[in-house]
PDB file of C-alpha atoms in Angstrom:
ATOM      1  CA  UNK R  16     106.135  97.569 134.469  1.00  0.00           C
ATOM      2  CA  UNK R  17     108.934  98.780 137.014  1.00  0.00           C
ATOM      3  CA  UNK R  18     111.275  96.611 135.959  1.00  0.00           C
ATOM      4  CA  UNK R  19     110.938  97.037 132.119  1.00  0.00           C
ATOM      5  CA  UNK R  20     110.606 100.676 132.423  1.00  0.00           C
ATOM      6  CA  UNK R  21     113.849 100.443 134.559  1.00  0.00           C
ATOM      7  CA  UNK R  22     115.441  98.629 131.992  1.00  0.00           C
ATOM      8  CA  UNK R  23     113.958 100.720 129.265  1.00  0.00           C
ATOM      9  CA  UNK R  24     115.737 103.942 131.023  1.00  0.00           C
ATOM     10  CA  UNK R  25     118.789 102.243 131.249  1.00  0.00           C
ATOM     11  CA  UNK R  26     119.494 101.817 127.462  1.00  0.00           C
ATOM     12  CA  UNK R  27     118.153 104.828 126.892  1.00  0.00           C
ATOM     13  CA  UNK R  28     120.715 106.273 128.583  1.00  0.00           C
ATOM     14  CA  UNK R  29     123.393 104.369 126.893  1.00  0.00           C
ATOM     15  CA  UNK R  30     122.063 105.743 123.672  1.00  0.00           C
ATOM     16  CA  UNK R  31     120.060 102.458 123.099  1.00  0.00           C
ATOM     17  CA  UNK R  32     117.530 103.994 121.581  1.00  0.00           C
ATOM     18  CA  UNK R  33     116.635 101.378 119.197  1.00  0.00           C
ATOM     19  CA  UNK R  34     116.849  98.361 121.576  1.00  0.00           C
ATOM     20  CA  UNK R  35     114.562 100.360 124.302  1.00  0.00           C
ATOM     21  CA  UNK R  36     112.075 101.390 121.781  1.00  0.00           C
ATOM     22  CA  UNK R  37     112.082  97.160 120.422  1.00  0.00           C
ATOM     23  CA  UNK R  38     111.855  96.399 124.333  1.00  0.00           C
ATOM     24  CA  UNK R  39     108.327  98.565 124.358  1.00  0.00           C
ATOM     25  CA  UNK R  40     107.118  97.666 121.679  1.00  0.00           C
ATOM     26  CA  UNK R  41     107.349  94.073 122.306  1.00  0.00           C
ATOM     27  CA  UNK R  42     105.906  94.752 125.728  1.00  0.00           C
ATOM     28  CA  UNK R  43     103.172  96.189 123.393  1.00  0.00           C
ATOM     29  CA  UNK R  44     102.675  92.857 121.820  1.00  0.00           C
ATOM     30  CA  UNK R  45     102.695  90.976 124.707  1.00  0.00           C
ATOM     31  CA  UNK R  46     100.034  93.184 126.463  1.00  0.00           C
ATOM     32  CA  UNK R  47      98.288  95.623 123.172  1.00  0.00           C
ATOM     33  CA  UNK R  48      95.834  97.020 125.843  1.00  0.00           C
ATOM     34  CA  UNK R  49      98.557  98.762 128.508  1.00  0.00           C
ATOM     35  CA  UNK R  50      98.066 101.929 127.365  1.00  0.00           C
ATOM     36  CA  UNK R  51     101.055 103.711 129.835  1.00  0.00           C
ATOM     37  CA  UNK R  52     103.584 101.294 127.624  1.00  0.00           C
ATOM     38  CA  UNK R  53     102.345 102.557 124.043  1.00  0.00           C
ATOM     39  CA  UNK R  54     102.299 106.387 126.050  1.00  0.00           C
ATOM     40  CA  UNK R  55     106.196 105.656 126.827  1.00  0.00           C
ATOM     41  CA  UNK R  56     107.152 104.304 123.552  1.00  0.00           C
ATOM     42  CA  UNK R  57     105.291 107.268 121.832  1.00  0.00           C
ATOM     43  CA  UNK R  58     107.446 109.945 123.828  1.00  0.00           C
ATOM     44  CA  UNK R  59     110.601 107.950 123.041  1.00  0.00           C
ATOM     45  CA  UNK R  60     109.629 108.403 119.119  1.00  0.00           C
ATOM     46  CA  UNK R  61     109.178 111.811 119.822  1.00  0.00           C
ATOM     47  CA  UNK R  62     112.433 112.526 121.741  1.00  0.00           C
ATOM     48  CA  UNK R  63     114.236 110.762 119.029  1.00  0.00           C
ATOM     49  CA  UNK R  64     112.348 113.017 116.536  1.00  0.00           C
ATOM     50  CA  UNK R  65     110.258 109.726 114.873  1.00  0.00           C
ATOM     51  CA  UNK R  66     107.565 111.813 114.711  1.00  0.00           C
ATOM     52  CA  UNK R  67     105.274 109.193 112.125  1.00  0.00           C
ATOM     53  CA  UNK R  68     105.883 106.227 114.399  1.00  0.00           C
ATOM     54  CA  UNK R  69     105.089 108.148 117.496  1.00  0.00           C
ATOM     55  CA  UNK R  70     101.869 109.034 115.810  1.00  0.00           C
ATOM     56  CA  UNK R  71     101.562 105.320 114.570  1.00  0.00           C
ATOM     57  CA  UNK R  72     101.771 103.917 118.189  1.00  0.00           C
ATOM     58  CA  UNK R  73      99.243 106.302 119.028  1.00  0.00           C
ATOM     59  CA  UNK R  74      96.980 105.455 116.156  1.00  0.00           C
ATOM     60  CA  UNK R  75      96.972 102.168 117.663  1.00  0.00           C
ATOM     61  CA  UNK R  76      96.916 102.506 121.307  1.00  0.00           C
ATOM     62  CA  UNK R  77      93.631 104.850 120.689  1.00  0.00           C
ATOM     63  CA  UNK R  78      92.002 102.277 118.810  1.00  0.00           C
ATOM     64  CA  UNK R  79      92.955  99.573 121.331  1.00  0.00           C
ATOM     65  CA  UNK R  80      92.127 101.674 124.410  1.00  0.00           C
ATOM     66  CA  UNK R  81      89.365 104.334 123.157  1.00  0.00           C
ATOM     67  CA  UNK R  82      88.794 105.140 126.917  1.00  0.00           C
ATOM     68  CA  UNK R  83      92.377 106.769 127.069  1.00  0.00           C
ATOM     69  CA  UNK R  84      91.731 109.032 123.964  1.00  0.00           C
ATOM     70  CA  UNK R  85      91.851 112.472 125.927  1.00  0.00           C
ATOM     71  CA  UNK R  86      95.627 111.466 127.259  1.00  0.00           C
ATOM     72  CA  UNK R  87      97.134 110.594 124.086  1.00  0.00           C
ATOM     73  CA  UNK R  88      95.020 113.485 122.609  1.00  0.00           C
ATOM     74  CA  UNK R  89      97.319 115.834 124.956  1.00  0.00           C
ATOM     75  CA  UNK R  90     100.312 114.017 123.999  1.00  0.00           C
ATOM     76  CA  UNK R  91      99.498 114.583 120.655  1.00  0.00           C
ATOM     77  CA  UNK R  92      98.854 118.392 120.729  1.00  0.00           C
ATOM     78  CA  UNK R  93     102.087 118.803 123.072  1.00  0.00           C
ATOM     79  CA  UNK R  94     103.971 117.163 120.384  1.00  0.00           C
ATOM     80  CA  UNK R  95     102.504 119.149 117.691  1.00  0.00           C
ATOM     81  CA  UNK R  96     102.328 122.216 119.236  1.00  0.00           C
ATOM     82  CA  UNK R  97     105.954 121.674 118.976  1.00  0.00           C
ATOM     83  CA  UNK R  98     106.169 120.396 115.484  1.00  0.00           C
ATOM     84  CA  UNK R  99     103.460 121.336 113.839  1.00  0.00           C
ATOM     85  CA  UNK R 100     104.827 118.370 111.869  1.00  0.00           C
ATOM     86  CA  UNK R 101     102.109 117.401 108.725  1.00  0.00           C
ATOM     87  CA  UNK R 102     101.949 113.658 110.466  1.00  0.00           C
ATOM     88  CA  UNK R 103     100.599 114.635 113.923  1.00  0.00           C
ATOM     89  CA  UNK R 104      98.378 117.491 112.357  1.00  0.00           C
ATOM     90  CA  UNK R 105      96.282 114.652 110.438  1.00  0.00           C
ATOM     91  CA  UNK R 106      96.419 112.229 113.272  1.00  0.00           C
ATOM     92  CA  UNK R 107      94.643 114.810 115.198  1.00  0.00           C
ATOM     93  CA  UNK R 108      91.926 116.353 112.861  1.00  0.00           C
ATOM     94  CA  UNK R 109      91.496 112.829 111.976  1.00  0.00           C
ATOM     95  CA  UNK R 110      90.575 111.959 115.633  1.00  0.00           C
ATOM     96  CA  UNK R 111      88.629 115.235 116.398  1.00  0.00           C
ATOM     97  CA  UNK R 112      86.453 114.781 113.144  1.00  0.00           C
ATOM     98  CA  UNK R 113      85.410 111.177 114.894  1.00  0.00           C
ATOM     99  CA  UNK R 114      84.762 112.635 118.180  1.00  0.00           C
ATOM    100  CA  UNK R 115      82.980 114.714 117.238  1.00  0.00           C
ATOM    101  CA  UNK R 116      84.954 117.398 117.931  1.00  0.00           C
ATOM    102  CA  UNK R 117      84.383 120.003 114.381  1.00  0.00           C
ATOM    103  CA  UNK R 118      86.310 123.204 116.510  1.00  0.00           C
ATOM    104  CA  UNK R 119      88.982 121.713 117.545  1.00  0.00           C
ATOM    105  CA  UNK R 120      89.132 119.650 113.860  1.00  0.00           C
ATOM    106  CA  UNK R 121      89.301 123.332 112.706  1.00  0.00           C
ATOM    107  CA  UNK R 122      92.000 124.761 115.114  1.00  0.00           C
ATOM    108  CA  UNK R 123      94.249 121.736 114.084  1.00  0.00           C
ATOM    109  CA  UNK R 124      94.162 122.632 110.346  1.00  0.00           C
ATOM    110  CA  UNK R 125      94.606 126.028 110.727  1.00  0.00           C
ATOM    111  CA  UNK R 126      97.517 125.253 112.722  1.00  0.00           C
ATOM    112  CA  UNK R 127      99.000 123.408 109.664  1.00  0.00           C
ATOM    113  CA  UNK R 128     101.749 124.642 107.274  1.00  0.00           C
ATOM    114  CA  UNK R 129      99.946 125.257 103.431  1.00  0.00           C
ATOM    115  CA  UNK R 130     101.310 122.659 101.670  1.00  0.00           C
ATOM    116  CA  UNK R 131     100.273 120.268 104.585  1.00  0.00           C
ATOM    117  CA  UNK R 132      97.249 121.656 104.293  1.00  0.00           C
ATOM    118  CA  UNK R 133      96.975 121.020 100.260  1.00  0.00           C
ATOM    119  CA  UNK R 134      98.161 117.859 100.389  1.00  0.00           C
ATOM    120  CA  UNK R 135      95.307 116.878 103.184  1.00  0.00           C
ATOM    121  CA  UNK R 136      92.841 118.121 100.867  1.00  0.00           C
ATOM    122  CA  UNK R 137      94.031 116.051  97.854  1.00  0.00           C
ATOM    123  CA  UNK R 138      94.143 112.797 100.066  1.00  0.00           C
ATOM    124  CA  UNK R 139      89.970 113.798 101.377  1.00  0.00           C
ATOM    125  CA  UNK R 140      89.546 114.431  97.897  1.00  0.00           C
ATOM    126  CA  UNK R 141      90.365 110.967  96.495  1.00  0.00           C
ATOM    127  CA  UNK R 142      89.111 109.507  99.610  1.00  0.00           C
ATOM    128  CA  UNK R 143      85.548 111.017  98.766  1.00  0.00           C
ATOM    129  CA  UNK R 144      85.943 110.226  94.897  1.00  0.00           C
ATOM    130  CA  UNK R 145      86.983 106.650  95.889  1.00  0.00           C
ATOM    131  CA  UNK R 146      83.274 106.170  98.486  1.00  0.00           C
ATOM    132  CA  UNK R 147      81.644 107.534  95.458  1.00  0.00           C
ATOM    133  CA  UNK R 148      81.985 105.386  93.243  1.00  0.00           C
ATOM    134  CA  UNK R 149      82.340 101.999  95.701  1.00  0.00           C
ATOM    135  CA  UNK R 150      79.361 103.078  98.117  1.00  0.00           C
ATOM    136  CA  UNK R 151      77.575 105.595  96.736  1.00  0.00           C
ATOM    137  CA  UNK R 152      74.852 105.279  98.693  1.00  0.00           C
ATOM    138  CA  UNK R 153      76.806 105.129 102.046  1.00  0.00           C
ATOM    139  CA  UNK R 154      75.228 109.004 102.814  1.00  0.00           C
ATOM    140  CA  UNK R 155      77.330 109.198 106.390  1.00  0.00           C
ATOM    141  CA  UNK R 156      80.674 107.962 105.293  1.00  0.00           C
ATOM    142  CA  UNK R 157      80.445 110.309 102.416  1.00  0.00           C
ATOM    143  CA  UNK R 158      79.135 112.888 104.691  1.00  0.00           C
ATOM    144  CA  UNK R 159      81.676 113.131 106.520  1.00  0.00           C
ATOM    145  CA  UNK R 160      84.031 113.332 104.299  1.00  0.00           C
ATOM    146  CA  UNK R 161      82.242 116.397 103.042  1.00  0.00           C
ATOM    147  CA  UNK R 162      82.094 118.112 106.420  1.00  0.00           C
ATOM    148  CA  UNK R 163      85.984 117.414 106.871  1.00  0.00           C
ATOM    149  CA  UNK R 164      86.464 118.775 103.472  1.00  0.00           C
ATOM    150  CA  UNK R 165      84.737 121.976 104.600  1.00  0.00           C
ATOM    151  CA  UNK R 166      87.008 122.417 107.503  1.00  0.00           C
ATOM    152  CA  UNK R 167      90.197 122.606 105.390  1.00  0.00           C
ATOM    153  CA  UNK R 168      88.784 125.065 102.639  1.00  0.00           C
ATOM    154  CA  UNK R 169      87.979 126.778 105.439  1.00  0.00           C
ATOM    155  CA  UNK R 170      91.122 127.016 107.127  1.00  0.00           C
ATOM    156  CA  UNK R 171      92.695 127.842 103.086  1.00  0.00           C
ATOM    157  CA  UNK R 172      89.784 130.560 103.207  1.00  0.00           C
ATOM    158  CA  UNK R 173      88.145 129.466 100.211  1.00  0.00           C
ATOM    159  CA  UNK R 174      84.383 130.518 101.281  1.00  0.00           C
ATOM    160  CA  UNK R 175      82.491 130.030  97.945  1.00  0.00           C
ATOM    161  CA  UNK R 176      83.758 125.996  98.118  1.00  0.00           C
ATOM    162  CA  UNK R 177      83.241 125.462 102.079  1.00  0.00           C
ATOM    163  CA  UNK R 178      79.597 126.678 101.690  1.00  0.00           C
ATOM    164  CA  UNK R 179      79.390 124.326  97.642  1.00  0.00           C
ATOM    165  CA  UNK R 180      80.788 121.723 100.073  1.00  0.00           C
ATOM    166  CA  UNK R 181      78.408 122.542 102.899  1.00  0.00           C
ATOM    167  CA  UNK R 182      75.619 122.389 100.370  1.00  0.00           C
ATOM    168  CA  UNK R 183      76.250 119.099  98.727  1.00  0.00           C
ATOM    169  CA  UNK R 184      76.636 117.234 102.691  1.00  0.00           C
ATOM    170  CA  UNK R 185      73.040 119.197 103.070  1.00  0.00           C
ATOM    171  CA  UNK R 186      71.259 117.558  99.686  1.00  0.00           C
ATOM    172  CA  UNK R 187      72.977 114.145 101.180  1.00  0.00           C
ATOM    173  CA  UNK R 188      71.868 113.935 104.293  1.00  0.00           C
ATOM    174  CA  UNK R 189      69.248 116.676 106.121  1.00  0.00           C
ATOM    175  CA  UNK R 190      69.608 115.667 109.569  1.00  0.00           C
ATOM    176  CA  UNK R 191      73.260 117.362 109.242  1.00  0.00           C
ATOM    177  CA  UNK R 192      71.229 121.028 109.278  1.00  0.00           C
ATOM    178  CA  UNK R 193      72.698 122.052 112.659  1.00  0.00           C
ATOM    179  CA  UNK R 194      75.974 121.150 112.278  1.00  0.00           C
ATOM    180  CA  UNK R 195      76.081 122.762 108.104  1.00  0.00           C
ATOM    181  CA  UNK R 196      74.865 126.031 110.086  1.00  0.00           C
ATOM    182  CA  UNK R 197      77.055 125.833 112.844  1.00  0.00           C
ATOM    183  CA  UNK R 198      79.717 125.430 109.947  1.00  0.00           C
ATOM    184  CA  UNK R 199      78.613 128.255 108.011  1.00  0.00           C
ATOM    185  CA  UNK R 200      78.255 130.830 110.501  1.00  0.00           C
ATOM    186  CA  UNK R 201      81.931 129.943 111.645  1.00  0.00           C
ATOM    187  CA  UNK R 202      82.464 130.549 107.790  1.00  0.00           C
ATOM    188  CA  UNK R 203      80.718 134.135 107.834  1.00  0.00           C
ATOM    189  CA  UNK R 204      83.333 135.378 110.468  1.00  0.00           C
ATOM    190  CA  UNK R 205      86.187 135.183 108.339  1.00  0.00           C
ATOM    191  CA  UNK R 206      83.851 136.132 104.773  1.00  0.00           C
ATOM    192  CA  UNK R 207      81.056 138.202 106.043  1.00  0.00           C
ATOM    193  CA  UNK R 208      80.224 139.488 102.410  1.00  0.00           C
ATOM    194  CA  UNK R 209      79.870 135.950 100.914  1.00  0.00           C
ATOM    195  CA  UNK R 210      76.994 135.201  99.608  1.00  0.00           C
ATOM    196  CA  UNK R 211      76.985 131.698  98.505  1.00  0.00           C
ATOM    197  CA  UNK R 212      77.654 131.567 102.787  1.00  0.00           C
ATOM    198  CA  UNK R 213      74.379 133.245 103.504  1.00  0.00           C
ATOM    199  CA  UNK R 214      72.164 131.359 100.776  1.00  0.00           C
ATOM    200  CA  UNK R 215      73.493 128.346 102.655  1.00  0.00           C
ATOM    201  CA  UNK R 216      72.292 129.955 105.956  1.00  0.00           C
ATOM    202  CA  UNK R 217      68.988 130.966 104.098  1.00  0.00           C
ATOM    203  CA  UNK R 218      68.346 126.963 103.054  1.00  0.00           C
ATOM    204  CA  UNK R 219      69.523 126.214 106.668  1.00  0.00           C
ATOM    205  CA  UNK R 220      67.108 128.435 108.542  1.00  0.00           C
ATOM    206  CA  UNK R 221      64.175 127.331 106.066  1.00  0.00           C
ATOM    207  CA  UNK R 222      64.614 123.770 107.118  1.00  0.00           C
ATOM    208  CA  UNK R 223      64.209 124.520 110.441  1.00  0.00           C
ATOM    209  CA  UNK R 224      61.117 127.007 109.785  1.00  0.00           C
ATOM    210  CA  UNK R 225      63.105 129.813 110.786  1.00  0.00           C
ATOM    211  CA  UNK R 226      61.689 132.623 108.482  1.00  0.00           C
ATOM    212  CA  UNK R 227      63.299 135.854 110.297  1.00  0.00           C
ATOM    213  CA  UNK R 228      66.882 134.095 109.975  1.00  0.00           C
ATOM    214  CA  UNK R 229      66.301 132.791 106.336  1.00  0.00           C
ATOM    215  CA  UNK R 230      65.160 136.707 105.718  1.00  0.00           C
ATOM    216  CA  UNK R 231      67.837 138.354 107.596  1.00  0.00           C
ATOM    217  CA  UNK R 232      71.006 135.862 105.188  1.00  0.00           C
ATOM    218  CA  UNK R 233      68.862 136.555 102.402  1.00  0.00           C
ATOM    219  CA  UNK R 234      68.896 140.230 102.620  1.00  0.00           C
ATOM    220  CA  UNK R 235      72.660 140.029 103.138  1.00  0.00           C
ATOM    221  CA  UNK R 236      73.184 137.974  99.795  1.00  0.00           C
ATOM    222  CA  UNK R 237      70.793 140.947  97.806  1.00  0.00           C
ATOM    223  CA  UNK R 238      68.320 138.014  97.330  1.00  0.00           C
ATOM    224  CA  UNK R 239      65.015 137.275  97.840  1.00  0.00           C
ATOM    225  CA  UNK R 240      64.441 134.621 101.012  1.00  0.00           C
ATOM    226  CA  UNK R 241      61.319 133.583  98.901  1.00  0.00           C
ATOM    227  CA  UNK R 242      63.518 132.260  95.760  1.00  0.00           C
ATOM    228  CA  UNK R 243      64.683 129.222  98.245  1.00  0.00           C
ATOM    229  CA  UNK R 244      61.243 128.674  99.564  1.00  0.00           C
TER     230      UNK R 244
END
């Protein structure tokens, strides 16, 4: 690509933004899977603040190129480290969700402004509605959805809902146990005294014939281990 990026730089720095970023992207076109030329086109987006269609070429190169996720994944958290733009934020959690990659999912949303993060919730919300009704018996799709759910109410610290959530993924689908735990515990650091967190921990440590946990979450939510037998 020598030559194109050559020519690429040189409008660039004639202020040709527009005609270098057409240039890449019909290099794009031409060749979807050269993932360096959606990388370059990205950071000229970014540089010229087109923060959406920087994401959007890296939407796309990702998909095209799933072997090259971890570069544009650094891109991406450069950029939004930067930014912390609403755009970027949901590229990312989207991407770590389907990884999976729940901590980092978490990190990301945290990261995000409130309103971003209320809005994200809405659009899960109506995603989730929307499976429902069309597929409701697709039990991982709408799984899923409930575990990314969980992450934002947790990062809006809304424990009673992340562990209603947690519970409803749980009655869906039991081979999520470990991960609804994993989820919960993270929960209990930020709401130690909740105790719709620890009867979720109680059911968890059942399932796995874990009696001394189940006892132990139990005690903390002043109930009886026994009642969730």
């Amino acid at each position: 690509h020598e030559k194109l990026l050559k020519k690429v730089d040189q409008e660039r720095a004639k202020g040709q933004h527009d005609r270098a970023l057409a240039r890449l992207k019909e290099a794009i076109a031409e060749d979807p899977r050269d993932f360096a030329l959606a990388q370059e086109a990205a950071g000229l987006c970014f540089a010229l603040g087109r923060t959406l269609e920087g994401a959007n070429v890296l939407r796309g190169a990702m998909k095209r190129c799933p072997q090259e996720r971890s570069f544009a994944l650094e891109m991406l958290e450069r950029e939004f480290g930067t930014t912390h733009s609403a755009e970027l934020g949901e590229l990312l959690y989207e991407t770590y969700l389907a990884i999976p990659d729940l901590d980092r999912a978490r990190e990301v949303v945290t990261a995000l402004a409130d309103g971003d993060r209320t809005r994200l919730l809405a659009k899960l919300r109506t995603k989730l509605a929307s499976v429902a009704e069309e597929s409701p018996n697709d039990a991982p799709r709408l799984v899923g959805l409930l575990l990314a759910e969980s992450i934002v109410l947790a990062a809006m610290q809304c424990p009673e809902e992340v562990a209603a959530t947690l519970e409803r993924a749980l009655d869906l689908e039991p081979a999520v146990n470990d991960t609804v735990g994993r989820l919960a515990k993270l929960e209990l650091r930020q709401s130690p005294q909740c105790a719709a967190v620890h009867l979720l921990l109680v059911r968890c440590y059942l399932n796995i014939q874990k009696p001394e946990g189940a006892a132990e979450h139990a005690v903390a939510a002043g109930h009886d281990a026994t009642q969730r037998a």
